[in-house]
mmCIF file of C-alpha atoms in Angstrom:
data_model
loop_
_atom_site.group_PDB
_atom_site.id
_atom_site.type_symbol
_atom_site.label_atom_id
_atom_site.label_comp_id
_atom_site.label_asym_id
_atom_site.label_seq_id
_atom_site.Cartn_x
_atom_site.Cartn_y
_atom_site.Cartn_z
ATOM 1 C CA MET P 7 220.948 -30.674 -38.745
ATOM 2 C CA GLU P 8 218.517 -33.109 -37.238
ATOM 3 C CA PRO P 9 219.409 -36.388 -35.718
ATOM 4 C CA ILE P 10 218.158 -39.270 -37.717
ATOM 5 C CA LEU P 11 217.017 -42.420 -36.044
ATOM 6 C CA ARG P 12 218.072 -45.534 -37.709
ATOM 7 C CA ASN P 13 217.096 -48.921 -36.559
ATOM 8 C CA ILE P 14 219.767 -51.195 -37.210
ATOM 9 C CA GLU P 15 218.832 -54.879 -36.989
ATOM 10 C CA LYS P 16 221.335 -56.958 -35.181
ATOM 11 C CA ILE P 17 222.392 -60.172 -37.028
ATOM 12 C CA ASP P 18 224.386 -61.831 -34.365
ATOM 13 C CA TRP P 19 222.275 -65.208 -34.698
ATOM 14 C CA ILE P 20 223.099 -64.836 -38.460
ATOM 15 C CA THR P 21 226.623 -64.723 -37.833
ATOM 16 C CA LEU P 22 226.062 -67.650 -35.441
ATOM 17 C CA LEU P 23 224.449 -69.839 -38.039
ATOM 18 C CA ILE P 24 227.157 -69.038 -40.672
ATOM 19 C CA LEU P 25 229.981 -69.907 -38.041
ATOM 20 C CA SER P 26 227.987 -73.128 -37.159
ATOM 21 C CA SER P 27 227.692 -74.273 -41.062
ATOM 22 C CA LEU P 28 231.457 -73.552 -41.335
ATOM 23 C CA VAL P 29 232.135 -75.917 -38.553
ATOM 24 C CA PHE P 30 230.403 -78.553 -40.543
ATOM 25 C CA ILE P 31 232.499 -78.182 -43.530
ATOM 26 C CA ILE P 32 235.819 -78.088 -41.381
ATOM 27 C CA ILE P 33 234.877 -81.275 -39.794
ATOM 28 C CA ALA P 34 234.179 -82.940 -43.177
ATOM 29 C CA LYS P 35 237.487 -81.599 -44.436
ATOM 30 C CA LYS P 36 239.746 -82.875 -41.678
ATOM 31 C CA ALA P 37 238.076 -86.271 -41.306
ATOM 32 C CA TYR P 38 237.693 -86.940 -44.909
ATOM 33 C CA TYR P 39 240.435 -84.983 -46.390
ATOM 34 C CA HIS P 40 240.943 -86.740 -49.766
ATOM 35 C CA ARG P 41 237.281 -87.206 -50.217
ATOM 36 C CA PHE P 42 237.059 -83.396 -49.718
ATOM 37 C CA LEU P 43 239.636 -82.615 -52.393
ATOM 38 C CA ASN P 44 237.818 -84.701 -54.799
ATOM 39 C CA PHE P 45 234.553 -83.024 -53.907
ATOM 40 C CA ILE P 46 235.737 -79.635 -54.301
ATOM 41 C CA ILE P 47 236.423 -79.982 -58.000
ATOM 42 C CA LEU P 48 233.070 -81.614 -58.540
ATOM 43 C CA PRO P 49 231.753 -79.297 -61.402
ATOM 44 C CA PHE P 50 235.141 -79.725 -63.517
ATOM 45 C CA ASN P 51 235.861 -83.296 -62.638
ATOM 46 C CA ASN P 52 233.581 -86.327 -62.255
ATOM 47 C CA LYS P 53 236.096 -88.231 -60.133
ATOM 48 C CA TYR P 54 233.871 -87.763 -56.712
ATOM 49 C CA ILE P 55 230.982 -89.254 -58.280
ATOM 50 C CA PHE P 56 232.956 -92.209 -59.736
ATOM 51 C CA MET P 57 234.738 -92.935 -56.607
ATOM 52 C CA TYR P 58 232.042 -92.507 -54.010
ATOM 53 C CA ASN P 59 228.937 -93.718 -55.861
ATOM 54 C CA LYS P 60 229.216 -97.611 -54.994
ATOM 55 C CA LYS P 61 228.679 -97.599 -51.450
ATOM 56 C CA GLU P 62 227.471 -95.787 -48.551
ATOM 57 C CA LYS P 63 226.116 -93.104 -50.956
ATOM 58 C CA LEU P 64 223.861 -91.057 -48.818
ATOM 59 C CA PHE P 65 224.230 -92.431 -45.301
ATOM 60 C CA ASN P 66 227.791 -91.571 -44.805
ATOM 61 C CA TRP P 67 229.237 -88.781 -42.271
ATOM 62 C CA PHE P 68 230.965 -86.833 -45.121
ATOM 63 C CA HIS P 69 227.713 -86.588 -47.133
ATOM 64 C CA ILE P 70 225.740 -85.924 -43.850
ATOM 65 C CA LEU P 71 228.161 -82.957 -42.978
ATOM 66 C CA LEU P 72 227.847 -81.291 -46.126
ATOM 67 C CA THR P 73 224.019 -81.706 -46.308
ATOM 68 C CA LEU P 74 223.675 -80.065 -43.105
ATOM 69 C CA PHE P 75 226.215 -77.175 -44.187
ATOM 70 C CA GLN P 76 223.873 -77.030 -47.249
ATOM 71 C CA ILE P 77 220.514 -76.732 -45.489
ATOM 72 C CA ILE P 78 221.682 -74.156 -42.957
ATOM 73 C CA ASN P 79 223.234 -72.020 -46.035
ATOM 74 C CA THR P 80 220.241 -72.330 -48.368
ATOM 75 C CA SER P 81 217.807 -71.252 -45.353
ATOM 76 C CA ILE P 82 220.080 -68.239 -44.812
ATOM 77 C CA PHE P 83 220.464 -67.615 -48.464
ATOM 78 C CA ILE P 84 216.578 -67.671 -49.160
ATOM 79 C CA PHE P 85 215.882 -65.620 -45.951
ATOM 80 C CA LEU P 86 218.414 -63.060 -47.220
ATOM 81 C CA SER P 87 216.911 -62.623 -50.682
ATOM 82 C CA TRP P 88 213.607 -62.406 -49.327
ATOM 83 C CA LYS P 89 214.821 -59.642 -46.938
ATOM 84 C CA ILE P 90 216.132 -57.900 -50.304
ATOM 85 C CA PHE P 91 213.411 -58.213 -52.496
ATOM 86 C CA ALA P 92 210.202 -58.063 -50.271
ATOM 87 C CA LYS P 93 211.608 -55.222 -48.278
ATOM 88 C CA PRO P 94 209.410 -55.625 -45.100
ATOM 89 C CA GLN P 95 208.350 -52.392 -43.328
ATOM 90 C CA GLU P 96 208.546 -53.386 -39.775
ATOM 91 C CA VAL P 97 211.191 -55.812 -39.069
ATOM 92 C CA THR P 98 212.018 -56.893 -35.589
ATOM 93 C CA THR P 99 214.712 -59.451 -34.260
ATOM 94 C CA ALA P 100 211.926 -61.898 -33.033
ATOM 95 C CA SER P 101 209.968 -61.702 -36.200
ATOM 96 C CA THR P 102 212.996 -62.338 -38.544
ATOM 97 C CA SER P 103 214.214 -65.150 -36.348
ATOM 98 C CA ASN P 104 210.782 -66.853 -36.339
ATOM 99 C CA LEU P 105 210.700 -66.537 -40.175
ATOM 100 C CA PHE P 106 214.004 -67.998 -40.619
ATOM 101 C CA LEU P 107 212.754 -70.942 -38.260
ATOM 102 C CA LEU P 108 210.060 -71.252 -40.694
ATOM 103 C CA ILE P 109 212.255 -71.330 -43.769
ATOM 104 C CA LEU P 110 214.716 -73.954 -42.027
ATOM 105 C CA GLY P 111 212.043 -76.170 -40.976
ATOM 106 C CA GLY P 112 210.363 -75.921 -44.411
ATOM 107 C CA ILE P 113 213.715 -76.895 -46.212
ATOM 108 C CA ILE P 114 214.215 -79.696 -43.853
ATOM 109 C CA LEU P 115 210.922 -81.114 -44.118
ATOM 110 C CA PHE P 116 211.037 -80.869 -47.793
ATOM 111 C CA GLN P 117 214.209 -82.592 -48.179
ATOM 112 C CA LEU P 118 213.452 -85.381 -46.069
ATOM 113 C CA LEU P 119 209.953 -85.988 -47.696
ATOM 114 C CA LYS P 120 211.778 -85.725 -51.115
ATOM 115 C CA LEU P 121 214.197 -88.129 -50.215
ATOM 116 C CA PHE P 122 211.543 -90.620 -48.829
ATOM 117 C CA LEU P 123 209.503 -90.449 -51.860
ATOM 118 C CA GLN P 124 212.692 -91.026 -54.087
ATOM 119 C CA LEU P 125 213.832 -93.932 -52.238
ATOM 120 C CA PHE P 126 209.901 -95.316 -52.095
ATOM 121 C CA ASN P 127 209.891 -95.088 -55.957
ATOM 122 C CA GLY P 128 213.039 -97.129 -56.112
ATOM 123 C CA PHE P 129 211.533 -99.738 -53.994
ATOM 124 C CA ILE P 130 208.313 -99.744 -55.881
ATOM 125 C CA PHE P 131 209.849 -99.807 -59.322
ATOM 126 C CA ASP P 132 212.786 -102.225 -57.865
ATOM 127 C CA ALA P 133 215.531 -99.888 -58.836
ATOM 128 C CA ASN P 134 216.822 -98.866 -55.465
ATOM 129 C CA LYS P 135 220.610 -99.038 -56.394
ATOM 130 C CA ILE P 136 219.987 -96.735 -59.327
ATOM 131 C CA ILE P 137 217.670 -94.474 -57.545
ATOM 132 C CA SER P 138 220.223 -93.965 -54.659
ATOM 133 C CA ALA P 139 222.849 -93.312 -57.291
ATOM 134 C CA LEU P 140 220.586 -90.426 -58.858
ATOM 135 C CA VAL P 141 219.732 -89.063 -55.249
ATOM 136 C CA PHE P 142 223.574 -89.189 -54.394
ATOM 137 C CA LYS P 143 224.420 -87.221 -57.412
ATOM 138 C CA LYS P 144 221.956 -84.622 -57.427
ATOM 139 C CA THR P 145 222.455 -84.019 -53.615
ATOM 140 C CA SER P 146 226.213 -83.869 -54.316
ATOM 141 C CA TYR P 147 225.759 -81.281 -56.633
ATOM 142 C CA LEU P 148 223.393 -79.243 -54.430
ATOM 143 C CA ASN P 149 225.715 -79.418 -51.547
ATOM 144 C CA TYR P 150 228.481 -78.169 -53.716
ATOM 145 C CA SER P 151 226.281 -75.138 -54.401
ATOM 146 C CA ALA P 152 226.000 -74.421 -50.890
ATOM 147 C CA ILE P 153 229.531 -73.392 -50.776
ATOM 148 C CA LEU P 154 228.429 -70.540 -53.233
ATOM 149 C CA MET P 155 225.513 -69.656 -51.049
ATOM 150 C CA PHE P 156 227.808 -69.419 -47.818
ATOM 151 C CA PHE P 157 230.175 -66.755 -49.495
ATOM 152 C CA ALA P 158 226.898 -65.113 -50.830
ATOM 153 C CA ASN P 159 225.697 -64.987 -47.203
ATOM 154 C CA VAL P 160 228.857 -63.625 -45.765
ATOM 155 C CA THR P 161 228.738 -61.177 -48.683
ATOM 156 C CA LEU P 162 225.243 -59.946 -48.386
ATOM 157 C CA CYS P 163 225.636 -59.760 -44.254
ATOM 158 C CA TYR P 164 228.929 -57.897 -44.250
ATOM 159 C CA VAL P 165 230.127 -56.459 -47.410
ATOM 160 C CA LEU P 166 227.683 -55.621 -50.230
ATOM 161 C CA ILE P 167 224.481 -55.469 -47.675
ATOM 162 C CA GLY P 168 221.232 -55.863 -49.561
ATOM 163 C CA SER P 169 222.888 -56.285 -53.044
ATOM 164 C CA LYS P 170 220.356 -57.792 -55.468
ATOM 165 C CA SER P 171 223.614 -58.215 -57.968
ATOM 166 C CA VAL P 172 224.968 -60.673 -55.314
ATOM 167 C CA VAL P 173 221.520 -62.810 -55.344
ATOM 168 C CA TYR P 174 221.127 -62.791 -58.996
ATOM 169 C CA VAL P 175 224.885 -63.998 -59.429
ATOM 170 C CA THR P 176 224.750 -66.462 -56.942
ATOM 171 C CA PHE P 177 221.260 -67.991 -58.200
ATOM 172 C CA ALA P 178 222.669 -68.202 -61.845
ATOM 173 C CA LEU P 179 225.904 -69.982 -60.569
ATOM 174 C CA ILE P 180 223.630 -72.267 -58.622
ATOM 175 C CA LEU P 181 221.690 -72.958 -61.691
ATOM 176 C CA LEU P 182 224.935 -73.774 -63.598
ATOM 177 C CA ILE P 183 226.288 -76.210 -61.137
ATOM 178 C CA ASN P 184 223.084 -78.192 -60.919
ATOM 179 C CA GLY P 185 222.581 -78.079 -64.633
ATOM 180 C CA ILE P 186 226.091 -79.709 -65.175
ATOM 181 C CA GLY P 187 224.980 -82.293 -62.334
ATOM 182 C CA TRP P 188 221.646 -82.729 -64.324
ATOM 183 C CA ALA P 189 223.489 -83.104 -67.530
ATOM 184 C CA THR P 190 225.869 -85.680 -66.288
ATOM 185 C CA LEU P 191 222.851 -87.555 -64.908
ATOM 186 C CA LEU P 192 220.832 -87.733 -67.987
ATOM 187 C CA ARG P 193 223.817 -88.700 -69.905
ATOM 188 C CA ASN P 194 224.562 -91.580 -67.446
ATOM 189 C CA HIS P 195 221.083 -92.827 -66.839
ATOM 190 C CA GLN P 196 219.497 -91.963 -70.166
ATOM 191 C CA ASN P 197 218.293 -95.661 -70.516
ATOM 192 C CA PHE P 198 216.658 -95.784 -67.297
ATOM 193 C CA ILE P 199 215.010 -92.446 -67.583
ATOM 194 C CA ALA P 200 213.806 -93.335 -70.938
ATOM 195 C CA SER P 201 212.193 -96.451 -70.081
ATOM 196 C CA ASN P 202 210.567 -94.299 -67.309
ATOM 197 C CA PHE P 203 209.931 -91.061 -69.198
ATOM 198 C CA PHE P 204 206.546 -90.260 -67.743
ATOM 199 C CA TYR P 205 207.270 -90.747 -64.071
ATOM 200 C CA PHE P 206 210.608 -88.873 -64.638
ATOM 201 C CA ILE P 207 208.640 -85.614 -65.934
ATOM 202 C CA LEU P 208 206.226 -86.019 -63.343
ATOM 203 C CA TYR P 209 209.061 -86.063 -60.575
ATOM 204 C CA LEU P 210 210.948 -83.218 -62.437
ATOM 205 C CA CYS P 211 207.791 -81.011 -62.252
ATOM 206 C CA THR P 212 206.746 -81.623 -58.672
ATOM 207 C CA LEU P 213 209.863 -82.066 -56.770
ATOM 208 C CA GLU P 214 212.353 -80.281 -58.820
ATOM 209 C CA ILE P 215 210.708 -77.307 -60.602
ATOM 210 C CA ALA P 216 207.948 -76.419 -58.562
ATOM 211 C CA PRO P 217 209.745 -75.802 -55.380
ATOM 212 C CA TRP P 218 211.898 -73.151 -57.062
ATOM 213 C CA LEU P 219 208.771 -71.562 -58.580
ATOM 214 C CA ILE P 220 207.035 -71.247 -55.408
ATOM 215 C CA ILE P 221 210.007 -69.827 -53.418
ATOM 216 C CA GLY P 222 210.710 -67.238 -56.242
ATOM 217 C CA SER P 223 206.969 -66.304 -56.132
ATOM 218 C CA HIS P 224 207.125 -65.827 -52.606
ATOM 219 C CA ILE P 225 210.317 -63.791 -52.333
ATOM 220 C CA ASN P 226 208.917 -61.380 -55.045
ATOM 221 C CA ASN P 227 205.540 -60.984 -53.378
#
C-alpha cells in the first residue's frame, strides 16, 4: 500500500472564535440572568419583547453582547457553508482566515449601515420610537438564530464535518425563527406598515431579501 498524503487544515482559529463568542453569551447570562431566561424562550413566548421593548432597546449591554455573539457565529456559519458548497481546491490557513475576515467585515459593515438607514428613516418620518421597536424585535430574533448557528458551527467543525444536511436544516430553522419574528412584527405594527407600504416593500427587498440572495449565490458559485 502506498502512503497517501492528506492536507488537514487547522481550525484552531475557528475554535478560538467559537469559544470567544461563547464568552459573550455567558457574560450576558451571568449579568442579566432573568432577562436571558425570557430571551431563551423568545420563539415560543413574546414576553421578552413585551418586557424590554420600552426603553434601552438597542443600546444596552445585554443586546450588544448577544449581537456580538450573533455577528461572530453568522460569519463562521457563512464561511463554513461556503467551504462545503464551493469546495475550493487549494486552501491554506492564510487564505481561509483572510476570507473569514472579509466575511466578518462585510457583515459588521452591512449591519451598521442597515441600522443607520433604519434609524435615519425613523428620523425622516418622525417615527423614531416605532422604528426603534421594529429594529429591536427583528434583531432579537436574529440574535436568537445565532444560538442555532453556534451549535451548527460546532457540529460542522467537530462532529459532522462538511455536512450539507446540517447547513440545510440550520438555514431552515433560521428562516422559521425569523419568520415567526416577522409575523409578530407585521401583526403588531400593521397600521404603521400599511400607511408606509411602498417604503416597507422597498426596505424589505433591499435590506432583508437581497442580502440573503447575494450570499446564497456566492456560496453556490
